Amino acid sequence: MFQTLNTPLQTIADKVHASERLTFEDGLYLDETADLHTLGHLANIVRERKNGNFTYYNTNIHLNPTNVCVYRCRFCAFRADLKDEKAYTFDEKMIQDRTMEGRAAGATEIHVVGGLHHKKKFDWYLDVVRTIHETCPEIHVKAWTPVEISWFSFITKKPIRWVLEQMMDAGLGSMPGGGAEIFDPEIRKQLCEHKADSQVWFDVHRTAHELGLRSNATMLYGHIEEARHRIDHLLQLRALQDETGGFQTLIPLAFHPDNTELNYLQKPNGMFDLRMMAVSRLMLDNFDHIKAYWIMLGEQTAQLALSYGADDVDGTVVHELIYHDAGAKTPEGKTVEELHQLIREAGREPIERDTLYRRVIRDGATWNVGEPILA
Ligand code: V47
Ligand code: SF4
């Protein structure tokens, strides 16, 4: 295949076979022009080179401690004003209960993000992490995006490093990938003008990596951005990864328009979703993992994505709100058996991982962490 063609795709295919880095122009070609099946085929080569036939999942639970938020991102259906009917804020008991629910289900991770509450002080956010950690120390706390960390820095007037150190002392184990949206300043201005910009997003991740925390990254696509913004986004992530090596996975996030200010836009279709998986896999040669977040993609596209570059489906989740407020039709969670079935139907081998991609050795709700899965 590709041996006699003298086309941009042939040149890109040659680079992929030789494990050479792709350029911005290559990325644009793949995003705008390349035929989807060839693109998927190339991404699958890299996916199998890095992860073989494995597809990872974790047993996790989500906690969004408040939906009250000072910001008004135009793509967000989750946030509420202080006095909205749908506004809620968890108290300590609710946080303990959610953590215990996770423990009973055998969760190895709790994923925590939420709004930036007008009236809550830094200690309240610190106590969210501390309460989870003290209630169940074996559960890994993956919490807060750079948007939240920079808000905490703003309200305490302390440096980002100090905020992260306080959080680590309270039990923070790693950071999720949210808040990245699209880094381009013009797009960001239209989507979420006042919240942390790309420089802040990168400063927080760089500092987290320096402190020994691992983190994830995301890219929100299918709204007002264009191909050049997406490729620029991926290349900025690749550059920080070259510097620190602290990212674990990229999660390409499809925009869900329902109940948002951008509800006049169409949700990206399955072909767009698969293209984003494949382009992300090919451009991020220094990321070990690309995640097909089944909640956001839907089960069928997530299964196909496992042959278009993705090697991870996220987890059991339970209590998902951000995508369901924005119109997601998937269930709010899945059992381990259902995840196994989803992965096996796609011809892949399910492997339970913890947040840091170590093998989980499980006996019902009891588990131990084994060796890192990839050497
Ligand atoms: O930052 C918000 C996005 C993110 C919408 O790190 C929306 O393992 C689409 O980051 N349509 C939060 N996207 C989710 C997130 C995440 C999810 C799963 C796993 C991990 C991980 C991280 O969701 C936000 C924003 O970019 N988002 N609203 C919407 N209407
Ligand atoms: Fe607030 Fe996050 Fe929603 Fe933006 S995306 S409005 S910061 S909850």
PDB file of C-alpha atoms in Angstrom, residues 68-364:
ATOM      1  CA  VAL A  68     -22.145  27.044  40.477  1.00  0.00           C
ATOM      2  CA  CYS A  69     -19.618  28.936  38.373  1.00  0.00           C
ATOM      3  CA  VAL A  70     -18.429  32.518  38.036  1.00  0.00           C
ATOM      4  CA  TYR A  71     -17.606  31.912  34.365  1.00  0.00           C
ATOM      5  CA  ARG A  72     -19.992  31.539  31.433  1.00  0.00           C
ATOM      6  CA  CYS A  73     -18.233  29.452  28.828  1.00  0.00           C
ATOM      7  CA  ARG A  74     -20.445  29.454  25.750  1.00  0.00           C
ATOM      8  CA  PHE A  75     -20.061  25.684  25.243  1.00  0.00           C
ATOM      9  CA  CYS A  76     -21.032  24.753  28.802  1.00  0.00           C
ATOM     10  CA  ALA A  77     -24.461  23.375  29.750  1.00  0.00           C
ATOM     11  CA  PHE A  78     -23.348  22.278  33.205  1.00  0.00           C
ATOM     12  CA  ARG A  79     -22.795  25.604  35.003  1.00  0.00           C
ATOM     13  CA  ALA A  80     -25.394  27.445  37.064  1.00  0.00           C
ATOM     14  CA  ASP A  81     -25.751  30.871  38.658  1.00  0.00           C
ATOM     15  CA  LEU A  82     -25.844  31.032  42.457  1.00  0.00           C
ATOM     16  CA  LYS A  83     -29.621  31.376  42.582  1.00  0.00           C
ATOM     17  CA  ASP A  84     -30.539  29.044  39.707  1.00  0.00           C
ATOM     18  CA  GLU A  85     -33.010  26.306  40.446  1.00  0.00           C
ATOM     19  CA  LYS A  86     -30.504  23.718  39.217  1.00  0.00           C
ATOM     20  CA  ALA A  87     -27.608  25.100  41.322  1.00  0.00           C
ATOM     21  CA  TYR A  88     -26.181  22.593  43.808  1.00  0.00           C
ATOM     22  CA  THR A  89     -23.192  22.317  46.114  1.00  0.00           C
ATOM     23  CA  PHE A  90     -22.075  19.167  47.916  1.00  0.00           C
ATOM     24  CA  ASP A  91     -21.500  19.212  51.670  1.00  0.00           C
ATOM     25  CA  GLU A  92     -18.949  17.053  53.490  1.00  0.00           C
ATOM     26  CA  LYS A  93     -21.389  14.194  54.049  1.00  0.00           C
ATOM     27  CA  MET A  94     -22.296  14.054  50.350  1.00  0.00           C
ATOM     28  CA  ILE A  95     -18.602  13.920  49.430  1.00  0.00           C
ATOM     29  CA  GLN A  96     -18.016  11.116  51.939  1.00  0.00           C
ATOM     30  CA  ASP A  97     -21.060   9.232  50.605  1.00  0.00           C
ATOM     31  CA  ARG A  98     -19.903   9.514  46.984  1.00  0.00           C
ATOM     32  CA  THR A  99     -16.434   8.302  48.000  1.00  0.00           C
ATOM     33  CA  MET A 100     -17.910   5.339  49.882  1.00  0.00           C
ATOM     34  CA  GLU A 101     -20.071   4.559  46.858  1.00  0.00           C
ATOM     35  CA  GLY A 102     -16.860   4.466  44.817  1.00  0.00           C
ATOM     36  CA  ARG A 103     -15.164   2.186  47.334  1.00  0.00           C
ATOM     37  CA  ALA A 104     -18.135  -0.222  47.349  1.00  0.00           C
ATOM     38  CA  ALA A 105     -17.952  -0.386  43.551  1.00  0.00           C
ATOM     39  CA  GLY A 106     -14.200  -1.078  43.703  1.00  0.00           C
ATOM     40  CA  ALA A 107     -13.223   2.271  42.160  1.00  0.00           C
ATOM     41  CA  THR A 108      -9.494   2.951  41.966  1.00  0.00           C
ATOM     42  CA  GLU A 109     -10.035   6.602  40.974  1.00  0.00           C
ATOM     43  CA  ILE A 110     -12.334   9.510  41.697  1.00  0.00           C
ATOM     44  CA  HIS A 111     -12.459  12.182  38.983  1.00  0.00           C
ATOM     45  CA  VAL A 112     -13.246  15.609  40.460  1.00  0.00           C
ATOM     46  CA  VAL A 113     -14.013  18.814  38.541  1.00  0.00           C
ATOM     47  CA  GLY A 114     -16.661  21.446  38.978  1.00  0.00           C
ATOM     48  CA  GLY A 115     -17.619  25.087  38.785  1.00  0.00           C
ATOM     49  CA  LEU A 116     -15.849  28.039  40.398  1.00  0.00           C
ATOM     50  CA  HIS A 117     -18.271  28.952  43.134  1.00  0.00           C
ATOM     51  CA  HIS A 118     -18.613  32.696  43.794  1.00  0.00           C
ATOM     52  CA  LYS A 119     -18.604  32.232  47.578  1.00  0.00           C
ATOM     53  CA  LYS A 120     -16.402  29.239  48.311  1.00  0.00           C
ATOM     54  CA  LYS A 121     -12.924  29.880  49.649  1.00  0.00           C
ATOM     55  CA  PHE A 122      -9.813  27.886  48.795  1.00  0.00           C
ATOM     56  CA  ASP A 123     -10.157  25.827  51.988  1.00  0.00           C
ATOM     57  CA  TRP A 124     -13.479  24.458  50.759  1.00  0.00           C
ATOM     58  CA  TYR A 125     -11.842  23.056  47.593  1.00  0.00           C
ATOM     59  CA  LEU A 126      -8.906  21.786  49.639  1.00  0.00           C
ATOM     60  CA  ASP A 127     -11.357  20.034  51.954  1.00  0.00           C
ATOM     61  CA  VAL A 128     -13.063  18.331  48.995  1.00  0.00           C
ATOM     62  CA  VAL A 129      -9.760  16.582  48.237  1.00  0.00           C
ATOM     63  CA  ARG A 130      -8.915  16.005  51.910  1.00  0.00           C
ATOM     64  CA  THR A 131     -12.334  14.535  52.687  1.00  0.00           C
ATOM     65  CA  ILE A 132     -12.108  12.063  49.799  1.00  0.00           C
ATOM     66  CA  HIS A 133      -8.552  11.118  50.719  1.00  0.00           C
ATOM     67  CA  GLU A 134      -9.296  10.659  54.419  1.00  0.00           C
ATOM     68  CA  THR A 135     -12.504   8.724  53.697  1.00  0.00           C
ATOM     69  CA  CYS A 136     -10.763   6.303  51.383  1.00  0.00           C
ATOM     70  CA  PRO A 137      -6.965   6.735  51.116  1.00  0.00           C
ATOM     71  CA  GLU A 138      -6.522   3.967  48.531  1.00  0.00           C
ATOM     72  CA  ILE A 139      -8.659   5.774  45.922  1.00  0.00           C
ATOM     73  CA  HIS A 140      -6.569   7.979  43.624  1.00  0.00           C
ATOM     74  CA  VAL A 141      -7.836  11.585  43.545  1.00  0.00           C
ATOM     75  CA  LYS A 142      -7.620  13.016  40.010  1.00  0.00           C
ATOM     76  CA  ALA A 143      -8.844  16.550  40.458  1.00  0.00           C
ATOM     77  CA  TRP A 144      -9.059  20.116  39.149  1.00  0.00           C
ATOM     78  CA  THR A 145      -8.142  21.605  35.820  1.00  0.00           C
ATOM     79  CA  PRO A 146      -5.790  24.588  35.338  1.00  0.00           C
ATOM     80  CA  VAL A 147      -8.904  26.754  35.228  1.00  0.00           C
ATOM     81  CA  GLU A 148      -9.621  25.816  38.829  1.00  0.00           C
ATOM     82  CA  ILE A 149      -5.984  25.874  39.961  1.00  0.00           C
ATOM     83  CA  SER A 150      -5.498  29.383  38.550  1.00  0.00           C
ATOM     84  CA  TRP A 151      -8.761  30.488  40.200  1.00  0.00           C
ATOM     85  CA  PHE A 152      -7.421  29.206  43.546  1.00  0.00           C
ATOM     86  CA  SER A 153      -4.205  31.128  42.899  1.00  0.00           C
ATOM     87  CA  PHE A 154      -6.278  34.259  42.183  1.00  0.00           C
ATOM     88  CA  ILE A 155      -8.453  33.999  45.319  1.00  0.00           C
ATOM     89  CA  THR A 156      -5.538  33.168  47.636  1.00  0.00           C
ATOM     90  CA  LYS A 157      -3.063  35.513  45.896  1.00  0.00           C
ATOM     91  CA  LYS A 158      -0.539  32.670  46.103  1.00  0.00           C
ATOM     92  CA  PRO A 159       1.559  31.164  43.307  1.00  0.00           C
ATOM     93  CA  ILE A 160       0.324  28.166  41.322  1.00  0.00           C
ATOM     94  CA  ARG A 161       3.118  26.025  42.778  1.00  0.00           C
ATOM     95  CA  TRP A 162       1.898  26.777  46.311  1.00  0.00           C
ATOM     96  CA  VAL A 163      -1.707  25.894  45.370  1.00  0.00           C
ATOM     97  CA  LEU A 164      -0.613  22.575  43.866  1.00  0.00           C
ATOM     98  CA  GLU A 165       1.558  21.749  46.879  1.00  0.00           C
ATOM     99  CA  GLN A 166      -1.374  22.384  49.235  1.00  0.00           C
ATOM    100  CA  MET A 167      -3.560  20.147  47.100  1.00  0.00           C
ATOM    101  CA  MET A 168      -0.913  17.403  47.046  1.00  0.00           C
ATOM    102  CA  ASP A 169      -0.625  17.590  50.850  1.00  0.00           C
ATOM    103  CA  ALA A 170      -4.416  17.128  51.019  1.00  0.00           C
ATOM    104  CA  GLY A 171      -4.297  14.024  48.779  1.00  0.00           C
ATOM    105  CA  LEU A 172      -4.264  15.144  45.136  1.00  0.00           C
ATOM    106  CA  GLY A 173      -2.799  12.358  42.978  1.00  0.00           C
ATOM    107  CA  SER A 174      -2.980  13.724  39.418  1.00  0.00           C
ATOM    108  CA  MET A 175      -4.844  16.197  37.210  1.00  0.00           C
ATOM    109  CA  PRO A 176      -7.482  15.591  34.528  1.00  0.00           C
ATOM    110  CA  GLY A 177      -7.218  17.133  31.076  1.00  0.00           C
ATOM    111  CA  GLY A 178     -10.079  19.632  31.041  1.00  0.00           C
ATOM    112  CA  GLY A 179     -10.099  23.374  30.501  1.00  0.00           C
ATOM    113  CA  ALA A 180      -7.900  23.205  27.385  1.00  0.00           C
ATOM    114  CA  GLU A 181     -10.721  23.811  24.861  1.00  0.00           C
ATOM    115  CA  ILE A 182      -8.789  25.283  21.892  1.00  0.00           C
ATOM    116  CA  PHE A 183      -5.624  27.217  22.719  1.00  0.00           C
ATOM    117  CA  ASP A 184      -5.856  29.782  19.904  1.00  0.00           C
ATOM    118  CA  PRO A 185      -6.500  33.179  21.584  1.00  0.00           C
ATOM    119  CA  GLU A 186      -9.124  34.352  19.055  1.00  0.00           C
ATOM    120  CA  ILE A 187     -11.188  31.181  19.444  1.00  0.00           C
ATOM    121  CA  ARG A 188     -10.740  31.214  23.195  1.00  0.00           C
ATOM    122  CA  LYS A 189     -11.929  34.813  23.332  1.00  0.00           C
ATOM    123  CA  GLN A 190     -15.162  33.810  21.629  1.00  0.00           C
ATOM    124  CA  LEU A 191     -15.672  30.665  23.712  1.00  0.00           C
ATOM    125  CA  CYS A 192     -14.584  31.569  27.213  1.00  0.00           C
ATOM    126  CA  GLU A 193     -13.102  35.052  27.270  1.00  0.00           C
ATOM    127  CA  HIS A 194     -12.277  35.523  30.922  1.00  0.00           C
ATOM    128  CA  LYS A 195     -11.060  32.171  32.063  1.00  0.00           C
ATOM    129  CA  ALA A 196      -7.446  30.940  32.210  1.00  0.00           C
ATOM    130  CA  ASP A 197      -5.732  31.402  28.833  1.00  0.00           C
ATOM    131  CA  SER A 198      -3.447  28.907  27.124  1.00  0.00           C
ATOM    132  CA  GLN A 199      -0.319  30.268  28.782  1.00  0.00           C
ATOM    133  CA  VAL A 200      -1.850  29.703  32.208  1.00  0.00           C
ATOM    134  CA  TRP A 201      -3.067  26.243  31.164  1.00  0.00           C
ATOM    135  CA  PHE A 202       0.478  25.271  30.174  1.00  0.00           C
ATOM    136  CA  ASP A 203       2.069  26.922  33.234  1.00  0.00           C
ATOM    137  CA  VAL A 204      -0.139  24.866  35.540  1.00  0.00           C
ATOM    138  CA  HIS A 205       0.648  21.577  33.766  1.00  0.00           C
ATOM    139  CA  ARG A 206       4.370  22.383  33.585  1.00  0.00           C
ATOM    140  CA  THR A 207       4.422  23.142  37.320  1.00  0.00           C
ATOM    141  CA  ALA A 208       2.397  20.021  38.099  1.00  0.00           C
ATOM    142  CA  HIS A 209       4.845  17.896  36.093  1.00  0.00           C
ATOM    143  CA  GLU A 210       7.802  19.540  37.879  1.00  0.00           C
ATOM    144  CA  LEU A 211       6.186  18.564  41.182  1.00  0.00           C
ATOM    145  CA  GLY A 212       5.901  14.954  40.018  1.00  0.00           C
ATOM    146  CA  LEU A 213       2.186  14.939  39.189  1.00  0.00           C
ATOM    147  CA  ARG A 214       1.042  13.266  35.974  1.00  0.00           C
ATOM    148  CA  SER A 215      -1.778  14.876  34.026  1.00  0.00           C
ATOM    149  CA  ASN A 216      -4.004  14.509  30.976  1.00  0.00           C
ATOM    150  CA  ALA A 217      -4.868  16.866  28.142  1.00  0.00           C
ATOM    151  CA  THR A 218      -8.008  17.479  26.078  1.00  0.00           C
ATOM    152  CA  MET A 219      -9.044  19.209  22.864  1.00  0.00           C
ATOM    153  CA  LEU A 220     -12.618  20.409  22.433  1.00  0.00           C
ATOM    154  CA  TYR A 221     -13.498  20.192  18.718  1.00  0.00           C
ATOM    155  CA  GLY A 222     -16.479  20.641  16.454  1.00  0.00           C
ATOM    156  CA  HIS A 223     -17.620  24.164  17.413  1.00  0.00           C
ATOM    157  CA  ILE A 224     -16.260  27.402  15.912  1.00  0.00           C
ATOM    158  CA  GLU A 225     -12.659  26.300  15.423  1.00  0.00           C
ATOM    159  CA  GLU A 226     -10.997  25.331  12.142  1.00  0.00           C
ATOM    160  CA  ALA A 227      -8.466  22.649  11.229  1.00  0.00           C
ATOM    161  CA  ARG A 228      -5.505  25.020  11.673  1.00  0.00           C
ATOM    162  CA  HIS A 229      -6.583  25.734  15.283  1.00  0.00           C
ATOM    163  CA  ARG A 230      -6.807  22.022  16.063  1.00  0.00           C
ATOM    164  CA  ILE A 231      -3.385  21.221  14.627  1.00  0.00           C
ATOM    165  CA  ASP A 232      -1.843  24.190  16.426  1.00  0.00           C
ATOM    166  CA  HIS A 233      -3.474  22.923  19.648  1.00  0.00           C
ATOM    167  CA  LEU A 234      -1.964  19.459  19.218  1.00  0.00           C
ATOM    168  CA  LEU A 235       1.475  20.840  18.406  1.00  0.00           C
ATOM    169  CA  GLN A 236       1.474  23.026  21.521  1.00  0.00           C
ATOM    170  CA  LEU A 237       0.708  19.925  23.595  1.00  0.00           C
ATOM    171  CA  ARG A 238       3.455  17.979  21.824  1.00  0.00           C
ATOM    172  CA  ALA A 239       5.949  20.754  22.637  1.00  0.00           C
ATOM    173  CA  LEU A 240       5.233  20.667  26.396  1.00  0.00           C
ATOM    174  CA  GLN A 241       5.367  16.881  26.353  1.00  0.00           C
ATOM    175  CA  ASP A 242       8.830  17.081  24.757  1.00  0.00           C
ATOM    176  CA  GLU A 243       9.845  19.313  27.678  1.00  0.00           C
ATOM    177  CA  THR A 244       8.334  17.424  30.638  1.00  0.00           C
ATOM    178  CA  GLY A 245       6.992  14.012  29.552  1.00  0.00           C
ATOM    179  CA  GLY A 246       4.265  14.462  32.180  1.00  0.00           C
ATOM    180  CA  PHE A 247       1.148  13.919  30.041  1.00  0.00           C
ATOM    181  CA  GLN A 248      -0.403  10.483  30.012  1.00  0.00           C
ATOM    182  CA  THR A 249      -3.232  10.731  27.532  1.00  0.00           C
ATOM    183  CA  LEU A 250      -5.084  13.070  25.212  1.00  0.00           C
ATOM    184  CA  ILE A 251      -8.872  13.000  25.199  1.00  0.00           C
ATOM    185  CA  PRO A 252     -10.340  14.568  22.049  1.00  0.00           C
ATOM    186  CA  LEU A 253     -13.730  15.931  23.191  1.00  0.00           C
ATOM    187  CA  ALA A 254     -16.595  16.325  20.697  1.00  0.00           C
ATOM    188  CA  PHE A 255     -18.672  19.437  21.288  1.00  0.00           C
ATOM    189  CA  HIS A 256     -22.236  18.681  22.475  1.00  0.00           C
ATOM    190  CA  PRO A 257     -24.417  21.735  21.713  1.00  0.00           C
ATOM    191  CA  ASP A 258     -27.701  21.070  23.572  1.00  0.00           C
ATOM    192  CA  ASN A 259     -28.556  23.608  26.289  1.00  0.00           C
ATOM    193  CA  THR A 260     -25.500  25.738  25.476  1.00  0.00           C
ATOM    194  CA  GLU A 261     -25.235  29.212  23.916  1.00  0.00           C
ATOM    195  CA  LEU A 262     -23.913  27.466  20.792  1.00  0.00           C
ATOM    196  CA  ASN A 263     -26.999  25.292  20.412  1.00  0.00           C
ATOM    197  CA  TYR A 264     -27.425  26.430  16.792  1.00  0.00           C
ATOM    198  CA  LEU A 265     -24.362  24.295  15.869  1.00  0.00           C
ATOM    199  CA  GLN A 266     -24.559  20.642  14.820  1.00  0.00           C
ATOM    200  CA  LYS A 267     -22.875  18.034  17.006  1.00  0.00           C
ATOM    201  CA  PRO A 268     -19.846  16.603  15.141  1.00  0.00           C
ATOM    202  CA  ASN A 269     -20.719  13.377  13.303  1.00  0.00           C
ATOM    203  CA  GLY A 270     -19.025   9.997  13.691  1.00  0.00           C
ATOM    204  CA  MET A 271     -16.673  10.589  10.739  1.00  0.00           C
ATOM    205  CA  PHE A 272     -15.432  13.830  12.306  1.00  0.00           C
ATOM    206  CA  ASP A 273     -14.942  12.023  15.638  1.00  0.00           C
ATOM    207  CA  LEU A 274     -12.893   9.253  14.029  1.00  0.00           C
ATOM    208  CA  ARG A 275     -10.835  11.785  12.083  1.00  0.00           C
ATOM    209  CA  MET A 276      -9.984  13.631  15.312  1.00  0.00           C
ATOM    210  CA  MET A 277      -8.898  10.395  17.008  1.00  0.00           C
ATOM    211  CA  ALA A 278      -6.653   9.497  14.113  1.00  0.00           C
ATOM    212  CA  VAL A 279      -5.158  12.954  13.634  1.00  0.00           C
ATOM    213  CA  SER A 280      -4.479  13.221  17.380  1.00  0.00           C
ATOM    214  CA  ARG A 281      -2.780   9.804  17.419  1.00  0.00           C
ATOM    215  CA  LEU A 282      -0.570  10.709  14.471  1.00  0.00           C
ATOM    216  CA  MET A 283       0.417  14.213  15.590  1.00  0.00           C
ATOM    217  CA  LEU A 284       1.091  13.331  19.265  1.00  0.00           C
ATOM    218  CA  ASP A 285       3.960  10.939  18.688  1.00  0.00           C
ATOM    219  CA  ASN A 286       5.179  11.509  22.266  1.00  0.00           C
ATOM    220  CA  PHE A 287       1.872  10.663  24.009  1.00  0.00           C
ATOM    221  CA  ASP A 288       1.480   7.011  25.029  1.00  0.00           C
ATOM    222  CA  HIS A 289      -2.320   7.070  24.996  1.00  0.00           C
ATOM    223  CA  ILE A 290      -5.332   8.504  23.166  1.00  0.00           C
ATOM    224  CA  LYS A 291      -8.651   8.108  24.916  1.00  0.00           C
ATOM    225  CA  ALA A 292     -12.014   7.448  23.252  1.00  0.00           C
ATOM    226  CA  TYR A 293     -14.269   8.724  26.048  1.00  0.00           C
ATOM    227  CA  TRP A 294     -17.268   6.458  25.472  1.00  0.00           C
ATOM    228  CA  ILE A 295     -19.657   8.735  27.400  1.00  0.00           C
ATOM    229  CA  MET A 296     -19.010  11.540  24.938  1.00  0.00           C
ATOM    230  CA  LEU A 297     -18.617   9.546  21.692  1.00  0.00           C
ATOM    231  CA  GLY A 298     -21.352   6.984  22.221  1.00  0.00           C
ATOM    232  CA  GLU A 299     -20.517   3.303  22.429  1.00  0.00           C
ATOM    233  CA  GLN A 300     -20.429   2.534  18.700  1.00  0.00           C
ATOM    234  CA  THR A 301     -18.114   5.362  17.711  1.00  0.00           C
ATOM    235  CA  ALA A 302     -15.928   4.573  20.732  1.00  0.00           C
ATOM    236  CA  GLN A 303     -15.621   0.977  19.486  1.00  0.00           C
ATOM    237  CA  LEU A 304     -14.629   2.139  15.991  1.00  0.00           C
ATOM    238  CA  ALA A 305     -12.195   4.654  17.502  1.00  0.00           C
ATOM    239  CA  LEU A 306     -10.224   1.707  18.897  1.00  0.00           C
ATOM    240  CA  SER A 307      -9.100   1.053  15.307  1.00  0.00           C
ATOM    241  CA  TYR A 308      -8.569   4.771  14.539  1.00  0.00           C
ATOM    242  CA  GLY A 309      -5.818   5.491  17.051  1.00  0.00           C
ATOM    243  CA  ALA A 310      -7.485   5.216  20.464  1.00  0.00           C
ATOM    244  CA  ASP A 311      -6.319   2.659  23.053  1.00  0.00           C
ATOM    245  CA  ASP A 312      -8.373   3.689  26.109  1.00  0.00           C
ATOM    246  CA  VAL A 313     -12.108   4.128  26.739  1.00  0.00           C
ATOM    247  CA  ASP A 314     -11.942   5.884  30.158  1.00  0.00           C
ATOM    248  CA  GLY A 315     -13.948   4.021  32.770  1.00  0.00           C
ATOM    249  CA  THR A 316     -17.119   3.036  34.520  1.00  0.00           C
ATOM    250  CA  VAL A 317     -17.651   6.782  35.277  1.00  0.00           C
ATOM    251  CA  VAL A 318     -21.069   6.773  37.113  1.00  0.00           C
ATOM    252  CA  HIS A 319     -22.839  10.119  37.716  1.00  0.00           C
ATOM    253  CA  GLU A 320     -21.600  11.934  34.597  1.00  0.00           C
ATOM    254  CA  LEU A 321     -23.119  15.435  34.372  1.00  0.00           C
ATOM    255  CA  ILE A 322     -21.110  17.633  31.968  1.00  0.00           C
ATOM    256  CA  TYR A 323     -22.091  15.724  28.802  1.00  0.00           C
ATOM    257  CA  HIS A 324     -25.544  14.718  29.963  1.00  0.00           C
ATOM    258  CA  ASP A 325     -26.470  18.343  30.694  1.00  0.00           C
ATOM    259  CA  ALA A 326     -25.348  19.043  27.101  1.00  0.00           C
ATOM    260  CA  GLY A 327     -27.515  16.345  25.533  1.00  0.00           C
ATOM    261  CA  ALA A 328     -25.443  13.114  25.684  1.00  0.00           C
ATOM    262  CA  LYS A 329     -27.685  10.066  25.180  1.00  0.00           C
ATOM    263  CA  THR A 330     -25.220   7.501  26.593  1.00  0.00           C
ATOM    264  CA  PRO A 331     -25.842   5.977  30.048  1.00  0.00           C
ATOM    265  CA  GLU A 332     -24.241   7.870  32.974  1.00  0.00           C
ATOM    266  CA  GLY A 333     -22.073   4.860  33.753  1.00  0.00           C
ATOM    267  CA  LYS A 334     -21.207   1.281  32.781  1.00  0.00           C
ATOM    268  CA  THR A 335     -20.355  -1.886  34.650  1.00  0.00           C
ATOM    269  CA  VAL A 336     -16.962  -3.529  34.174  1.00  0.00           C
ATOM    270  CA  GLU A 337     -18.682  -6.391  32.319  1.00  0.00           C
ATOM    271  CA  GLU A 338     -20.269  -3.914  29.895  1.00  0.00           C
ATOM    272  CA  LEU A 339     -16.897  -2.238  29.294  1.00  0.00           C
ATOM    273  CA  HIS A 340     -15.297  -5.627  28.647  1.00  0.00           C
ATOM    274  CA  GLN A 341     -18.005  -6.434  26.138  1.00  0.00           C
ATOM    275  CA  LEU A 342     -17.633  -3.073  24.396  1.00  0.00           C
ATOM    276  CA  ILE A 343     -13.865  -3.579  24.067  1.00  0.00           C
ATOM    277  CA  ARG A 344     -13.997  -7.260  23.066  1.00  0.00           C
ATOM    278  CA  GLU A 345     -16.665  -6.598  20.421  1.00  0.00           C
ATOM    279  CA  ALA A 346     -14.169  -4.182  18.861  1.00  0.00           C
ATOM    280  CA  GLY A 347     -11.599  -6.993  18.673  1.00  0.00           C
ATOM    281  CA  ARG A 348      -9.380  -5.623  21.449  1.00  0.00           C
ATOM    282  CA  GLU A 349      -8.164  -7.017  24.749  1.00  0.00           C
ATOM    283  CA  PRO A 350      -9.467  -5.186  27.839  1.00  0.00           C
ATOM    284  CA  ILE A 351      -6.909  -4.333  30.510  1.00  0.00           C
ATOM    285  CA  GLU A 352      -7.883  -2.650  33.759  1.00  0.00           C
ATOM    286  CA  ARG A 353      -5.439   0.120  34.616  1.00  0.00           C
ATOM    287  CA  ASP A 354      -5.197   2.532  37.517  1.00  0.00           C
ATOM    288  CA  THR A 355      -4.919   6.282  36.902  1.00  0.00           C
ATOM    289  CA  LEU A 356      -1.159   5.988  36.355  1.00  0.00           C
ATOM    290  CA  TYR A 357      -1.479   3.127  33.837  1.00  0.00           C
ATOM    291  CA  ARG A 358      -0.408   0.373  36.200  1.00  0.00           C
ATOM    292  CA  ARG A 359      -2.128  -2.989  35.950  1.00  0.00           C
ATOM    293  CA  VAL A 360      -4.972  -3.500  38.429  1.00  0.00           C
ATOM    294  CA  ILE A 361      -5.185  -6.969  39.965  1.00  0.00           C
ATOM    295  CA  ARG A 362      -8.768  -7.370  41.101  1.00  0.00           C
ATOM    296  CA  ASP A 363     -10.871  -9.658  43.242  1.00  0.00           C
ATOM    297  CA  GLY A 364     -14.376  -8.164  43.182  1.00  0.00           C
TER     298      GLY A 364
END
